[in-house]
Every structure is written in C-alpha cells, then in structure tokens.
Coordinates of C-alpha atoms in Angstrom, one line a residue:
M1 CA -80.8 -84.7 210.0
S2 CA -78.1 -85.9 207.6
M3 CA -78.0 -88.6 205.0
P4 CA -76.4 -91.8 206.3
A5 CA -72.9 -92.6 205.0
N6 CA -73.5 -96.3 204.6
P7 CA -74.8 -97.1 201.1
I8 CA -77.4 -99.6 202.3
T9 CA -78.9 -97.4 205.1
R10 CA -78.7 -94.4 202.7
R11 CA -80.8 -96.2 200.1
L12 CA -83.3 -97.2 202.8
A13 CA -83.5 -93.6 204.0
L14 CA -84.0 -92.2 200.6
P15 CA -87.8 -92.8 200.5
G16 CA -88.2 -90.5 203.5
W17 CA -86.1 -87.9 201.9
S18 CA -88.2 -88.2 198.7
V19 CA -91.4 -87.7 200.7
L20 CA -89.8 -84.5 202.1
R21 CA -88.8 -83.3 198.7
F22 CA -92.3 -84.2 197.3
S23 CA -93.9 -82.0 200.0
L24 CA -91.5 -79.2 199.0
T25 CA -92.7 -79.5 195.4
L26 CA -96.3 -79.0 196.6
V27 CA -95.1 -75.9 198.4
A28 CA -93.3 -74.8 195.3
A29 CA -96.6 -75.2 193.3
A30 CA -98.4 -72.9 195.7
L31 CA -95.6 -70.3 195.7
L32 CA -95.5 -70.4 191.9
A33 CA -99.2 -69.7 191.7
A34 CA -98.7 -66.9 194.2
A35 CA -95.9 -65.4 192.2
I36 CA -98.0 -65.5 189.0
A37 CA -100.8 -63.7 190.8
T38 CA -98.4 -61.2 192.3
G39 CA -97.2 -60.4 188.7
V40 CA -100.7 -59.3 187.9
L41 CA -101.2 -57.3 191.1
V42 CA -97.8 -55.6 191.0
V43 CA -99.1 -52.9 188.6
F44 CA -101.2 -51.7 191.5
W45 CA -99.7 -50.4 194.7
I46 CA -101.1 -53.2 196.8
G47 CA -99.0 -55.6 194.7
I48 CA -95.7 -54.2 196.1
P49 CA -96.0 -55.5 199.7
V50 CA -97.4 -58.8 198.3
A51 CA -94.5 -59.1 195.9
V52 CA -92.0 -58.6 198.8
A53 CA -93.8 -61.1 200.9
V54 CA -93.9 -63.7 198.1
F55 CA -90.2 -63.2 197.2
L56 CA -89.2 -63.6 200.8
A57 CA -91.3 -66.7 201.1
I58 CA -89.6 -68.1 198.0
R59 CA -86.2 -67.4 199.7
V60 CA -87.3 -69.3 202.8
W61 CA -88.4 -72.2 200.6
A62 CA -85.1 -72.0 198.6
N63 CA -83.0 -72.1 201.8
A64 CA -84.9 -75.2 202.9
Q65 CA -84.1 -76.7 199.5
R66 CA -80.4 -75.8 199.9
R67 CA -80.3 -77.6 203.3
V68 CA -82.2 -80.7 202.1
I69 CA -80.2 -81.0 198.8
G70 CA -76.9 -80.3 200.6
E71 CA -77.6 -83.0 203.2
Q72 CA -78.6 -85.4 200.5
L73 CA -75.5 -84.8 198.4
G74 CA -73.1 -84.2 201.3
V75 CA -72.2 -80.7 200.0
H76 CA -72.6 -77.1 201.3
I77 CA -74.6 -74.8 199.1
P78 CA -73.8 -71.2 199.9
V79 CA -76.6 -68.7 200.2
P80 CA -76.1 -66.3 197.2
Y81 CA -78.1 -63.3 198.4
R82 CA -76.6 -59.9 198.9
E83 CA -77.3 -58.1 202.1
R84 CA -80.3 -55.8 202.0
P85 CA -80.5 -52.4 203.8
K86 CA -82.7 -52.9 206.9
R87 CA -84.2 -49.4 206.8
A88 CA -85.1 -49.3 203.1
R89 CA -88.6 -48.4 202.0
L90 CA -90.9 -51.2 200.9
D91 CA -90.7 -50.2 197.2
Q92 CA -86.9 -50.1 197.5
Q93 CA -86.8 -53.6 199.0
A94 CA -89.0 -54.9 196.2
L95 CA -86.7 -53.2 193.6
L96 CA -83.6 -54.8 195.2
L97 CA -85.2 -58.2 195.2
I98 CA -86.3 -57.9 191.6
R99 CA -82.8 -56.7 190.5
E100 CA -80.9 -59.5 192.2
A101 CA -80.0 -62.4 189.9
A102 CA -80.3 -64.9 192.8
T103 CA -84.0 -64.1 193.1
W104 CA -84.8 -65.1 189.5
R105 CA -82.6 -68.3 189.8
D106 CA -84.8 -69.2 192.8
V107 CA -87.9 -68.5 190.7
A108 CA -86.5 -70.7 187.9
W109 CA -85.9 -73.5 190.4
L110 CA -89.3 -73.0 191.8
A111 CA -90.9 -73.6 188.4
I112 CA -88.7 -76.6 187.8
D113 CA -89.4 -78.2 191.1
A114 CA -93.2 -77.6 190.9
T115 CA -93.3 -79.5 187.6
L116 CA -90.3 -81.7 187.0
G117 CA -89.6 -82.2 190.7
F118 CA -93.2 -83.3 191.2
V119 CA -92.8 -85.9 188.4
V120 CA -89.3 -87.1 189.6
N121 CA -90.3 -87.7 193.2
L122 CA -93.7 -89.2 192.3
L123 CA -92.0 -91.6 189.9
Y124 CA -89.4 -92.6 192.5
L125 CA -92.0 -93.1 195.2
G126 CA -94.3 -94.9 192.7
V127 CA -91.6 -97.5 191.8
F128 CA -90.8 -97.9 195.5
G129 CA -94.5 -98.3 196.3
V130 CA -95.0 -100.9 193.5
A131 CA -92.1 -103.0 194.8
V132 CA -93.3 -102.9 198.4
Y133 CA -97.0 -103.3 197.6
Y134 CA -96.8 -106.3 195.3
L135 CA -94.3 -108.0 197.6
V136 CA -96.5 -107.9 200.7
Q137 CA -99.9 -108.2 198.9
P138 CA -100.0 -112.1 198.9
L139 CA -99.3 -112.1 202.7
L140 CA -102.0 -109.4 203.3
L141 CA -104.6 -111.3 201.4
V142 CA -103.9 -114.4 203.4
T143 CA -103.9 -112.7 206.8
L144 CA -105.7 -109.3 207.0
F145 CA -108.0 -109.4 204.0
H146 CA -108.9 -113.1 203.7
T147 CA -112.4 -112.4 205.0
A148 CA -113.0 -109.4 202.7
P149 CA -116.1 -109.9 200.4
N150 CA -114.2 -108.6 197.4
P151 CA -110.5 -108.7 197.9
S152 CA -109.7 -108.0 194.2
V153 CA -107.4 -105.0 193.9
N154 CA -105.5 -106.1 190.8
D155 CA -107.9 -105.9 187.9
F156 CA -105.6 -105.2 185.0
G157 CA -108.4 -105.6 182.4
F158 CA -107.1 -108.7 180.8
Y159 CA -106.8 -110.6 184.0
D160 CA -108.0 -110.2 187.6
F161 CA -105.4 -111.3 190.2
D162 CA -108.0 -111.7 193.0
T163 CA -106.5 -114.6 195.1
P164 CA -103.3 -115.0 197.1
A165 CA -102.1 -117.7 194.7
K166 CA -102.7 -115.5 191.7
T167 CA -101.0 -112.5 193.2
L168 CA -97.8 -114.5 193.4
F169 CA -97.5 -114.0 189.7
L170 CA -97.1 -110.3 190.4
V171 CA -94.0 -110.9 192.6
P172 CA -91.6 -110.8 189.6
L173 CA -93.1 -107.4 188.8
A174 CA -92.4 -106.3 192.4
L175 CA -88.9 -107.7 192.3
A176 CA -88.2 -105.9 189.0
A177 CA -89.4 -102.6 190.5
G178 CA -87.4 -103.3 193.6
V179 CA -84.2 -103.9 191.6
A180 CA -84.8 -100.8 189.5
W181 CA -85.4 -98.7 192.7
W182 CA -82.3 -100.1 194.4
R183 CA -80.0 -99.8 191.4
W184 CA -81.1 -96.5 189.7
G185 CA -83.4 -94.7 192.2
E186 CA -80.6 -93.0 194.1
L187 CA -78.8 -92.0 190.9
F188 CA -82.1 -90.6 189.6
L189 CA -82.6 -88.4 192.7
R190 CA -79.0 -87.3 192.8
W191 CA -79.2 -86.2 189.1
Y192 CA -82.1 -84.1 189.9
S193 CA -80.5 -82.7 193.1
H194 CA -77.4 -81.7 191.1
L195 CA -79.6 -79.7 188.8
G196 CA -80.8 -77.9 191.9
V197 CA -77.2 -77.2 193.0
L198 CA -76.6 -75.4 189.7
L199 CA -79.5 -73.0 190.2
L200 CA -79.6 -72.6 194.0
G201 CA -75.9 -72.1 194.4
P202 CA -74.1 -68.8 193.6
T203 CA -72.9 -68.2 190.1
A204 CA -69.2 -68.3 189.2
K205 CA -69.3 -64.5 189.0
A206 CA -70.8 -64.2 192.5
V207 CA -68.2 -66.6 193.8
L208 CA -65.4 -64.7 192.2
T209 CA -66.7 -61.4 193.6
A210 CA -67.0 -62.8 197.1
R211 CA -63.5 -64.3 196.7
V212 CA -62.0 -60.9 195.6
S213 CA -63.8 -59.3 198.6
E214 CA -62.3 -61.9 201.0
L215 CA -58.8 -61.4 199.5
R216 CA -59.1 -57.6 199.8
Q217 CA -60.1 -57.9 203.5
S218 CA -57.2 -60.4 204.0
R219 CA -54.8 -58.0 202.3
D220 CA -56.0 -55.1 204.5
L221 CA -55.6 -57.3 207.7
T222 CA -52.1 -58.4 206.5
V223 CA -51.0 -54.8 205.9
D224 CA -52.4 -53.7 209.3
Y225 CA -50.7 -56.6 211.0
A226 CA -47.4 -56.0 209.2
A227 CA -47.5 -52.3 210.2
A228 CA -48.2 -53.2 213.8
E229 CA -45.3 -55.6 213.7
L230 CA -43.0 -53.0 212.3
R231 CA -44.1 -50.5 215.0
R232 CA -43.4 -53.2 217.7
I233 CA -39.9 -53.9 216.3
E234 CA -39.2 -50.1 216.1
R235 CA -40.4 -49.7 219.7
D236 CA -38.4 -52.6 221.0
L237 CA -35.3 -51.3 219.3
H238 CA -35.8 -47.8 220.5
D239 CA -36.6 -48.7 224.1
G240 CA -34.2 -51.6 224.4
A241 CA -31.2 -52.0 222.2
Q242 CA -30.9 -48.4 221.0
G243 CA -30.8 -47.1 224.6
R244 CA -28.3 -49.7 225.7
I245 CA -26.0 -48.9 222.7
A246 CA -26.2 -45.2 223.5
A247 CA -25.2 -46.0 227.1
L248 CA -22.4 -48.2 225.8
S249 CA -21.1 -45.3 223.8
L250 CA -21.1 -43.0 226.8
T251 CA -19.3 -45.7 228.9
L252 CA -16.6 -46.2 226.3
G253 CA -16.2 -42.4 226.0
M254 CA -15.7 -42.1 229.8
A255 CA -13.2 -45.0 229.7
E256 CA -11.3 -43.1 226.9
E257 CA -11.1 -40.0 229.1
L258 CA -9.8 -42.0 232.1
L259 CA -7.1 -43.4 229.9
H260 CA -6.1 -39.9 228.8
Q261 CA -5.9 -39.0 232.5
N262 CA -3.6 -42.0 233.2
R263 CA -6.3 -43.8 235.4
P264 CA -6.2 -47.2 233.8
D265 CA -7.7 -49.1 236.7
Q266 CA -10.9 -47.1 236.6
A267 CA -10.9 -47.2 232.8
A268 CA -10.7 -51.1 232.9
G269 CA -13.8 -51.1 235.1
L270 CA -15.7 -49.1 232.6
V271 CA -14.6 -51.4 229.8
A272 CA -15.7 -54.4 231.7
E273 CA -19.1 -52.7 232.2
A274 CA -19.2 -51.9 228.5
R275 CA -18.5 -55.6 227.6
Q276 CA -21.4 -56.7 229.8
T277 CA -23.6 -54.1 228.2
C278 CA -22.6 -55.5 224.7
S279 CA -23.6 -59.0 225.9
D280 CA -27.0 -57.8 227.1
V281 CA -27.6 -55.9 223.8
L282 CA -26.8 -59.0 221.8
D283 CA -29.2 -61.0 223.9
E284 CA -32.0 -58.5 223.3
I285 CA -31.3 -58.4 219.6
R286 CA -31.4 -62.3 219.5
Q287 CA -34.8 -62.2 221.3
L288 CA -36.0 -59.6 218.8
V289 CA -34.8 -61.6 215.8
R290 CA -36.4 -64.7 217.3
G291 CA -39.7 -62.9 217.3
I292 CA -39.3 -62.2 213.6
H293 CA -38.2 -65.7 212.5
P294 CA -37.1 -68.2 215.2
P295 CA -33.7 -69.8 214.4
V296 CA -35.1 -73.2 215.6
L297 CA -37.3 -73.2 212.4
A298 CA -34.3 -72.9 210.2
D299 CA -32.2 -75.4 212.2
R300 CA -34.8 -78.1 213.0
G301 CA -37.8 -77.4 210.7
F302 CA -41.4 -77.0 211.7
T303 CA -41.7 -80.4 213.5
G304 CA -38.5 -79.7 215.6
A305 CA -39.7 -76.2 216.4
L306 CA -43.0 -77.6 217.7
Q307 CA -41.2 -80.2 219.8
A308 CA -38.9 -77.5 221.3
M309 CA -41.9 -75.3 222.0
A310 CA -43.6 -78.3 223.8
L311 CA -40.5 -78.8 225.9
D312 CA -40.4 -75.2 226.9
H313 CA -44.1 -74.9 227.7
P314 CA -45.1 -74.9 231.4
L315 CA -47.9 -77.5 230.7
P316 CA -47.4 -81.0 229.5
V317 CA -47.7 -80.8 225.7
S318 CA -47.6 -83.7 223.3
V319 CA -46.9 -83.2 219.6
V320 CA -48.2 -85.7 217.0
D321 CA -46.7 -84.9 213.6
R322 CA -48.2 -86.3 210.4
L323 CA -46.7 -83.6 208.2
G324 CA -44.5 -85.7 205.9
D325 CA -42.8 -83.0 203.9
K326 CA -41.2 -79.6 204.5
L327 CA -43.3 -76.5 204.0
P328 CA -42.4 -73.1 202.6
A329 CA -40.5 -71.0 205.2
P330 CA -43.1 -68.1 205.4
L331 CA -45.9 -70.6 206.0
E332 CA -43.9 -72.5 208.6
A333 CA -43.2 -69.2 210.5
A334 CA -46.9 -68.3 210.4
A335 CA -48.0 -71.7 211.6
Y336 CA -45.3 -71.7 214.3
F337 CA -46.3 -68.3 215.7
A338 CA -50.0 -69.1 215.5
T339 CA -49.5 -72.3 217.4
N340 CA -47.4 -70.5 220.0
E341 CA -50.1 -67.9 220.4
V342 CA -52.8 -70.6 220.9
L343 CA -50.6 -72.3 223.5
A344 CA -50.0 -69.0 225.3
N345 CA -53.7 -68.4 225.3
I346 CA -54.3 -71.8 226.9
T347 CA -51.7 -71.0 229.6
K348 CA -53.4 -67.7 230.5
H349 CA -57.0 -68.7 230.4
A350 CA -57.8 -72.4 230.0
E351 CA -56.7 -73.8 233.4
A352 CA -55.8 -77.0 231.5
A353 CA -53.8 -80.0 232.8
Q354 CA -52.5 -81.2 229.4
V355 CA -52.4 -80.2 225.8
Q356 CA -52.1 -82.1 222.5
V357 CA -51.0 -80.7 219.2
I358 CA -51.8 -82.7 216.0
V359 CA -50.3 -81.6 212.7
T360 CA -51.5 -83.1 209.4
H361 CA -51.1 -82.2 205.8
E362 CA -53.6 -83.7 203.3
R363 CA -54.8 -82.6 199.9
G364 CA -52.8 -79.4 200.0
L365 CA -54.1 -78.3 203.4
L366 CA -52.0 -77.9 206.5
R367 CA -54.2 -78.6 209.6
I368 CA -53.1 -78.0 213.2
E369 CA -55.4 -79.1 216.0
V370 CA -54.6 -77.9 219.5
R371 CA -56.6 -79.7 222.1
D372 CA -56.7 -79.0 225.9
D373 CA -58.8 -80.3 228.8
G374 CA -59.4 -76.9 230.3
R375 CA -62.5 -75.1 231.4
G376 CA -63.6 -74.2 227.8
G377 CA -65.6 -71.1 226.8
A378 CA -62.9 -69.8 224.4
T379 CA -64.1 -67.4 221.8
V380 CA -62.6 -65.4 219.0
A381 CA -63.1 -61.9 220.5
P382 CA -61.9 -58.8 218.7
G383 CA -58.5 -57.8 220.0
G384 CA -58.0 -61.1 221.8
G385 CA -55.3 -63.6 221.3
L386 CA -57.3 -65.9 219.1
D387 CA -58.4 -62.9 217.0
G388 CA -54.7 -62.2 216.4
V389 CA -54.2 -65.8 215.3
A390 CA -57.1 -65.5 212.9
R391 CA -55.6 -62.4 211.4
R392 CA -52.2 -64.0 211.1
L393 CA -53.7 -67.0 209.3
A394 CA -55.8 -64.8 207.0
A395 CA -52.6 -63.5 205.4
F396 CA -52.2 -67.1 204.0
D397 CA -55.9 -67.6 203.3
G398 CA -56.1 -69.8 206.4
T399 CA -59.0 -70.3 208.8
L400 CA -59.4 -70.7 212.5
D401 CA -62.2 -72.8 214.1
V402 CA -62.8 -72.9 217.8
D403 CA -64.9 -75.7 219.5
S404 CA -65.0 -74.8 223.2
P405 CA -68.1 -75.7 225.1
E406 CA -68.4 -74.5 228.7
G407 CA -66.5 -77.0 230.9
G408 CA -64.3 -78.1 228.0
P409 CA -62.6 -79.7 226.3
T410 CA -61.4 -77.1 223.8
T411 CA -60.2 -77.8 220.2
V412 CA -58.7 -75.0 218.2
T413 CA -58.3 -76.0 214.5
M414 CA -56.1 -74.0 212.2
A415 CA -56.2 -74.8 208.5
I416 CA -53.9 -73.2 205.9
P417 CA -53.6 -74.0 202.2
A418 CA -50.1 -75.3 201.7
F419 CA -47.9 -77.1 199.2
H420 CA -44.8 -79.2 199.9
A421 CA -41.3 -77.6 199.6
G422 CA -39.3 -80.8 199.9
P423 CA -38.5 -83.8 202.2
A424 CA -38.7 -83.1 205.9
G425 CA -36.9 -86.1 207.3
D426 CA -38.0 -89.0 209.5
D427 CA -39.9 -87.2 212.2
N428 CA -43.3 -88.3 211.2
E429 CA -45.9 -89.9 213.6
R430 CA -43.5 -89.2 216.5
P431 CA -45.1 -88.1 219.7
S432 CA -43.0 -85.8 221.9
G433 CA -43.8 -84.2 225.1
R434 CA -42.7 -82.7 228.3

C-alpha cells in the first residue's frame, strides 16, 4: 500500500496511516519493556538468547517502520545492517548485534516512538476525532439517540450540551479542529516521520563506506572488462589481420622472385592477389576499429548512431530521441554498445515482432528504455548478454533494470549518470525506424 499522490486523497488517507503508526507505537512500548528486562537478564547466560531474540524483533519492527515511513514520505530508506555470519555462535551473534551502530539507532527510535510517537499520533487522531464527532453529533442525537433516556455526552462542567440544538454550538469547535487537522495535520506527521528517517536510515559514514565498496567493485569489473576487450582485440589481430599480412608478405616475396626470373605475367597475378589481400585486411581492421569506437558515433552522434543501428537491425526498431544535447564521447560509446547488445539479445532470444528504443536525459541521468513484444522471461544471468551490459554500465556508475514477465512484454531500462557536452542538433523527438 502506498500513499496517494493527490493532496486531497492523501489527507483523507492519513488517519488510516496514523492508526497504523499508532499501533506500531504500542508494539514499540512492548519491545522497549522487553529490552529493559533483557538488560537485566543479560548478566546471566539465559539473557543472551533472549537478547538476540529481542534485538532481532526490534529489527523486524524497525524494517516495518522503514516501509511505512518510506511510503508516507515517498522515499526509500535503505536497510543499514551489516551482513551477519550465518554459522556464528549465539554469543557471537549477540556481540555483533550489540557492536553495530544501527542496532542502537533502532533502540533510540524505539524509545522515541514509544513515547513521542504515541503522543504525536494520539494528538493527530484526537483532533481528527473531535472534528468528526462534533460535526455529526447533532445528526446522531436527532436520529439514532433521540430516544435515549440520557443523551447528554457533552457535560463541560460549566454547561451541558444535552440537546441537538445545543450541540450546534459545538459545530464551530468541530470546524476549527477540522481546519487545524486539514491544514497542519499532514505537516505534523511528516515532521515526525522525517525524524524517523534520520535515525532509521544509514549514517553518512555507512553510506560513504557502501559507496566506496560499490566503486571498488565497479572498478574491478571495469578492469576485468577492459582486460577481456584487450585480449579480444589481440586475438582478432593475431587470427585475422596479422595472418593475412604475413600471407601478403609471402605473396609479394614470390612476386619479387618471379620478376627476377623474367616471368612478369605470373608476377602480375601475384600482385593482383596481394592487392585483394590488402583490401580484405583493411576491411577486417575497419571492423575491428568499429568494435572499439564506431565511426558513426563520431560522424552522426549518439542519435544518428541509434537510427543507423535501427535501420540495420533485422527487426522493425523505432527510436524516440528526447536527448537534447550531446554527451561525452566515452559515455556515448558505452551507451551505444550497451543498446546494441540489448538489441542483439532480443534478436537471439525474445521472438519479438517489433522493438522500441526511447532515449531521455533528465536531471543529469541518461535513460535508455528498450521495449519489445517478445515472449519475456529475460533475466540478468551471470555470463549472459544482459550481464555484460550491466558490467559495461557499471564502469560509468550506471544501472540495468529488467522487467520481463513470462509472456512479455519486456522493458530493459539502462540509466547512466551523465552531463551535457554541448548542442546535439535538431534530432529531438524524431521517431525513426525500419
């Protein structure tokens, strides 16, 4: 369940969310009491398994809070816990839990939510209840409770509003409570939820550590990928162009010998053969260079390269470009090859009838969506084509997301942080296809 985006429906849904948050505060109070009792028992051996159970229960409660608060604020709160060894002894697990800073941040939020959270949600629901109750009370006294022997429920000490006419004087109080609830209730709950984000989310140090780890993995993948590319280029040169050039040298040597023997006709035949070999070698080298950096990228830019790719593809491919500006050359090459690999994967496995490529660039993020109407079931399997795309994008801190239910359709989304390099021309919003 997610919070509605419409402001009116969101405010109307907030009381239900507040009831859920209020119930979580009651659970927090029970867990807080259990944690205090565990602190007393932990000096005995029996307190160790109890402590582990209580801390794990607090984590379950904290994860529920992260989901609820995240849905309310429309944000993602990452889980900050480190991975625990599965075969560790019970006392080792307890020690790891106690030493982890995220555990004590959970406990701090537990204490806050069991006290301040109880008051915040009770106050919000109380104002909402006053508004609703005193607005509908005159109607209730006229209809449902008109035969009650003592319908007085509004004895304020100085005056008893015991008739429907008298309860009309409480309508301004209900309206004031309703206005306060409508105007400030959501802000009040959001303020409290933001306080929860500060404690339930990872610290800046934890985020930095995770980021460094991701960059290290990305660097390792990039180095491995670059080494594999160098080996491929070396193999292609050795098996292709190098062998042909060696054969060319032998052919020219034989032609030279024939010229020394005054056999020009046979020498001319060998020279013609050598010229054809030179042409073939040049074609192979052009193909090899095209695999390193396609000339079409330099000549026509990323949009033109995608359109040329669409025209050469065996399936009908339409390209919708909303790029706007030119991108840095290394990023263009990475995005071009990644898109080409995805299209090749579709040709091999998808059994699709048509493909659409949508390119957008918003808020410093290049997004390429490749959609096909094939049979679906695509996954990022280790060693597969999509895994290679993910590794290529990782070098630029990019991500790959695959939405491919069985039966299709499939949407592969590639997102790469990017900045503009300059004007790209007038090729925006221009569909092209085969």
